CSV table of C-alpha atoms in Angstrom, one decimal:
chain,number,residue,atom,x,y,z
A,1,MET,CA,-21.2,35.3,-7.9
A,2,ASP,CA,-20.7,31.9,-9.6
A,3,SER,CA,-17.6,31.1,-7.5
A,4,ARG,CA,-19.4,31.9,-4.3
A,5,ARG,CA,-22.3,29.6,-5.3
A,6,HIS,CA,-19.8,26.9,-6.2
A,7,ASP,CA,-18.1,27.2,-2.8
A,8,GLU,CA,-21.5,27.0,-1.0
A,9,GLU,CA,-22.4,23.9,-3.0
A,10,GLN,CA,-19.1,22.3,-2.3
A,11,SER,CA,-19.4,23.0,1.5
A,12,THR,CA,-22.9,21.6,1.5
A,13,ILE,CA,-21.8,18.5,-0.4
A,14,HIS,CA,-18.7,18.1,1.9
A,15,SER,CA,-20.6,18.5,5.1
A,16,ALA,CA,-23.3,16.1,4.0
A,17,SER,CA,-20.6,13.4,3.2
A,18,PRO,CA,-20.7,10.4,5.5
A,19,LEU,CA,-16.9,10.5,5.8
A,20,HIS,CA,-16.9,14.1,7.2
A,21,THR,CA,-16.7,13.8,11.0
A,22,SER,CA,-16.6,17.3,12.3
A,23,GLN,CA,-19.1,16.7,15.0
A,24,ASN,CA,-17.1,13.9,16.6
A,25,ASP,CA,-13.6,15.3,16.1
A,26,GLY,CA,-12.1,12.3,14.4
A,27,GLU,CA,-13.5,9.7,16.7
A,28,CYS,CA,-15.3,6.7,15.4
A,29,PRO,CA,-19.0,6.6,16.3
A,30,THR,CA,-18.6,3.0,17.6
A,31,ASP,CA,-17.4,1.9,21.0
A,32,ASP,CA,-13.8,1.2,19.8
A,33,SER,CA,-11.1,3.2,21.5
A,34,VAL,CA,-9.0,3.3,18.3
A,35,PRO,CA,-9.0,6.8,16.6
A,36,TYR,CA,-11.0,6.9,13.4
A,37,ARG,CA,-9.2,8.2,10.2
A,38,ASN,CA,-11.3,9.7,7.5
A,39,GLU,CA,-10.6,10.8,4.0
A,40,GLN,CA,-9.0,14.0,5.2
A,41,THR,CA,-5.9,12.2,6.4
A,42,PRO,CA,-3.1,14.6,5.4
A,43,LEU,CA,-1.0,12.6,2.9
A,44,LEU,CA,-1.0,15.2,0.1
A,45,ASN,CA,-2.5,18.1,2.0
A,46,ARG,CA,-1.4,21.3,0.3
A,47,ASN,CA,-3.2,23.5,2.7
A,48,SER,CA,-1.1,23.4,5.8
A,49,ASN,CA,-0.9,26.1,8.4
A,50,SER,CA,2.7,27.3,7.6
A,51,GLY,CA,2.6,30.6,5.9
A,52,SER,CA,5.2,30.0,3.1
A,53,SER,CA,4.0,28.5,-0.1
A,54,ASN,CA,7.6,27.3,-0.9
A,55,GLY,CA,7.5,25.0,2.2
A,56,ASN,CA,4.2,23.6,1.1
A,57,ASP,CA,5.5,22.9,-2.4
A,58,THR,CA,8.6,21.2,-1.0
A,59,THR,CA,6.5,19.1,1.4
A,60,TRP,CA,4.1,18.2,-1.4
A,61,PHE,CA,7.0,17.3,-3.7
A,62,LEU,CA,8.7,15.1,-1.1
A,63,THR,CA,5.5,13.3,-0.3
A,64,THR,CA,4.8,12.7,-4.0
A,65,ALA,CA,8.4,11.5,-4.5
A,66,SER,CA,8.2,9.2,-1.5
A,67,LEU,CA,4.9,7.6,-2.7
A,68,SER,CA,6.3,7.2,-6.2
A,69,PHE,CA,9.4,5.5,-4.8
A,70,CYS,CA,7.1,3.2,-2.8
A,71,MET,CA,5.2,2.3,-6.0
A,72,MET,CA,8.5,1.5,-7.7
A,73,ILE,CA,9.4,-0.8,-4.7
A,74,GLN,CA,6.1,-2.5,-5.0
A,75,SER,CA,6.5,-3.1,-8.7
A,76,TYR,CA,10.0,-4.5,-8.2
A,77,LEU,CA,8.7,-6.9,-5.5
A,78,LEU,CA,6.2,-8.2,-8.0
A,79,VAL,CA,8.3,-8.6,-11.1
A,80,GLY,CA,11.9,-8.7,-9.8
A,81,VAL,CA,11.8,-12.5,-9.4
A,82,PHE,CA,10.8,-13.3,-13.0
A,83,PRO,CA,14.3,-13.3,-14.6
A,84,TYR,CA,15.8,-15.8,-12.1
A,85,ALA,CA,12.8,-17.8,-10.8
A,86,GLY,CA,13.5,-20.8,-13.2
A,87,PHE,CA,17.2,-20.9,-12.1
A,88,LEU,CA,16.2,-20.6,-8.5
A,89,ALA,CA,13.9,-23.6,-8.9
A,90,MET,CA,16.7,-25.6,-10.6
A,91,HIS,CA,19.0,-24.7,-7.7
A,92,LEU,CA,16.5,-25.5,-4.9
A,93,ILE,CA,14.9,-28.7,-6.3
A,94,ASP,CA,17.0,-31.7,-7.3
A,95,GLY,CA,16.2,-33.2,-10.8
A,96,VAL,CA,14.7,-30.0,-12.2
A,97,THR,CA,16.0,-29.2,-15.7
A,98,GLU,CA,15.6,-26.2,-17.9
A,99,GLU,CA,12.6,-27.9,-19.6
A,100,THR,CA,10.8,-28.6,-16.3
A,101,ALA,CA,11.6,-25.5,-14.4
A,102,GLY,CA,8.8,-23.4,-15.8
A,103,LYS,CA,6.0,-24.7,-13.6
A,104,TYR,CA,8.1,-24.2,-10.5
A,105,ALA,CA,9.0,-20.7,-11.6
A,106,GLY,CA,5.3,-20.0,-12.1
A,107,LEU,CA,4.6,-21.2,-8.5
A,108,ILE,CA,7.2,-18.8,-7.1
A,109,ALA,CA,5.8,-15.9,-9.1
A,110,SER,CA,2.1,-16.6,-8.4
A,111,SER,CA,2.5,-17.2,-4.7
A,112,PHE,CA,3.1,-13.5,-4.3
A,113,MET,CA,-0.1,-12.6,-6.0
A,114,MET,CA,-2.0,-15.2,-4.0
A,115,GLY,CA,-0.8,-13.6,-0.8
A,116,ARG,CA,-1.8,-10.2,-2.0
A,117,PHE,CA,-5.2,-11.5,-3.1
A,118,LEU,CA,-5.9,-12.9,0.3
A,119,SER,CA,-4.8,-9.9,2.3
A,120,SER,CA,-5.9,-6.9,0.2
A,121,TYR,CA,-9.2,-6.5,2.0
A,122,ALA,CA,-7.6,-6.6,5.4
A,123,TRP,CA,-5.0,-4.0,4.3
A,124,GLY,CA,-7.8,-1.7,3.1
A,125,LYS,CA,-9.7,-2.1,6.5
A,126,ALA,CA,-6.4,-1.4,8.3
A,127,ALA,CA,-5.8,1.7,6.2
A,128,ASP,CA,-9.3,3.0,7.0
A,129,ARG,CA,-8.9,2.3,10.7
A,130,TYR,CA,-5.2,3.2,11.5
A,131,GLY,CA,-4.4,5.5,8.6
A,132,ARG,CA,-2.6,5.2,5.3
A,133,ILE,CA,0.8,6.3,6.5
A,134,PHE,CA,0.9,3.5,9.2
A,135,CYS,CA,-0.1,0.9,6.6
A,136,ILE,CA,2.6,2.1,4.1
A,137,GLN,CA,5.3,2.1,6.8
A,138,SER,CA,4.4,-1.3,8.2
A,139,SER,CA,4.0,-2.8,4.8
A,140,LEU,CA,7.4,-1.6,3.7
A,141,ALA,CA,9.0,-2.9,6.9
A,142,LEU,CA,7.4,-6.3,6.6
A,143,SER,CA,8.2,-6.5,2.9
A,144,ALA,CA,11.9,-5.9,3.7
A,145,VAL,CA,11.8,-8.8,6.3
A,146,PHE,CA,10.1,-11.2,3.9
A,147,SER,CA,12.4,-10.2,1.0
A,148,VAL,CA,15.4,-11.2,3.1
A,149,LEU,CA,13.8,-14.4,4.1
A,150,PHE,CA,13.1,-15.2,0.4
A,151,GLY,CA,16.6,-14.5,-0.5
A,152,LEU,CA,18.0,-16.7,2.2
A,153,SER,CA,15.6,-19.6,1.6
A,154,PRO,CA,17.4,-23.0,1.7
A,155,THR,CA,14.5,-25.0,0.2
A,156,PHE,CA,11.8,-24.6,-2.4
A,157,GLY,CA,9.1,-24.8,0.2
A,158,CYS,CA,10.7,-22.0,2.3
A,159,ALA,CA,11.0,-19.9,-0.9
A,160,LEU,CA,7.3,-20.4,-1.6
A,161,ALA,CA,6.3,-19.6,2.0
A,162,ALA,CA,8.5,-16.5,2.0
A,163,ARG,CA,7.1,-15.3,-1.3
A,164,PHE,CA,3.6,-15.9,-0.1
A,165,GLY,CA,4.3,-14.0,3.1
A,166,LEU,CA,5.8,-11.2,1.0
A,167,GLY,CA,2.4,-11.0,-0.8
A,168,LEU,CA,0.5,-11.1,2.5
A,169,CYS,CA,2.4,-8.2,3.9
A,170,ASN,CA,2.3,-6.1,0.7
A,171,GLY,CA,-0.4,-3.6,1.3
A,172,LEU,CA,1.0,-0.7,-0.6
A,173,ILE,CA,-1.3,-0.3,-3.6
A,174,GLY,CA,-4.5,0.7,-1.9
A,175,PRO,CA,-3.0,3.3,0.6
A,176,ILE,CA,-0.7,4.8,-2.0
A,177,LYS,CA,-3.3,5.3,-4.7
A,178,THR,CA,-6.0,6.8,-2.5
């Protein structure tokens, strides 16, 4: 009796949710022609239509492992530059010594977070509109491009711009954690 009442309460709460869009079949109520993604986007959906529970567990495990790997990549993109940023500044800027390299290393490190700060809201809106999977895939592809550009930077200004661009295109945290 209690479980049936709990199920009824959950279905009442779920159908009253503003994110539930059963009446418009996934379409945004506005005039836009872009399909609307709601909170039921199947990233970690354990209730698929395949009959075997072993296949569901494997899919769930692979999805979780992929998202964990993406989080590890994001963490590396953030802190991977710290050990060599001072040496990079000394290499790219004439006249910089070990004593004066700290502020340039800080600029290299903080330009990533500035880019992430400026683009995080846009990545959240993109994840709501186009889906989390699209945002994760495009963010990973753009991060690869900007990582290569950062590694091949011939000047300090190019390195700062590439690191800032790496932060701009890094929209992994929001879509992965939701």
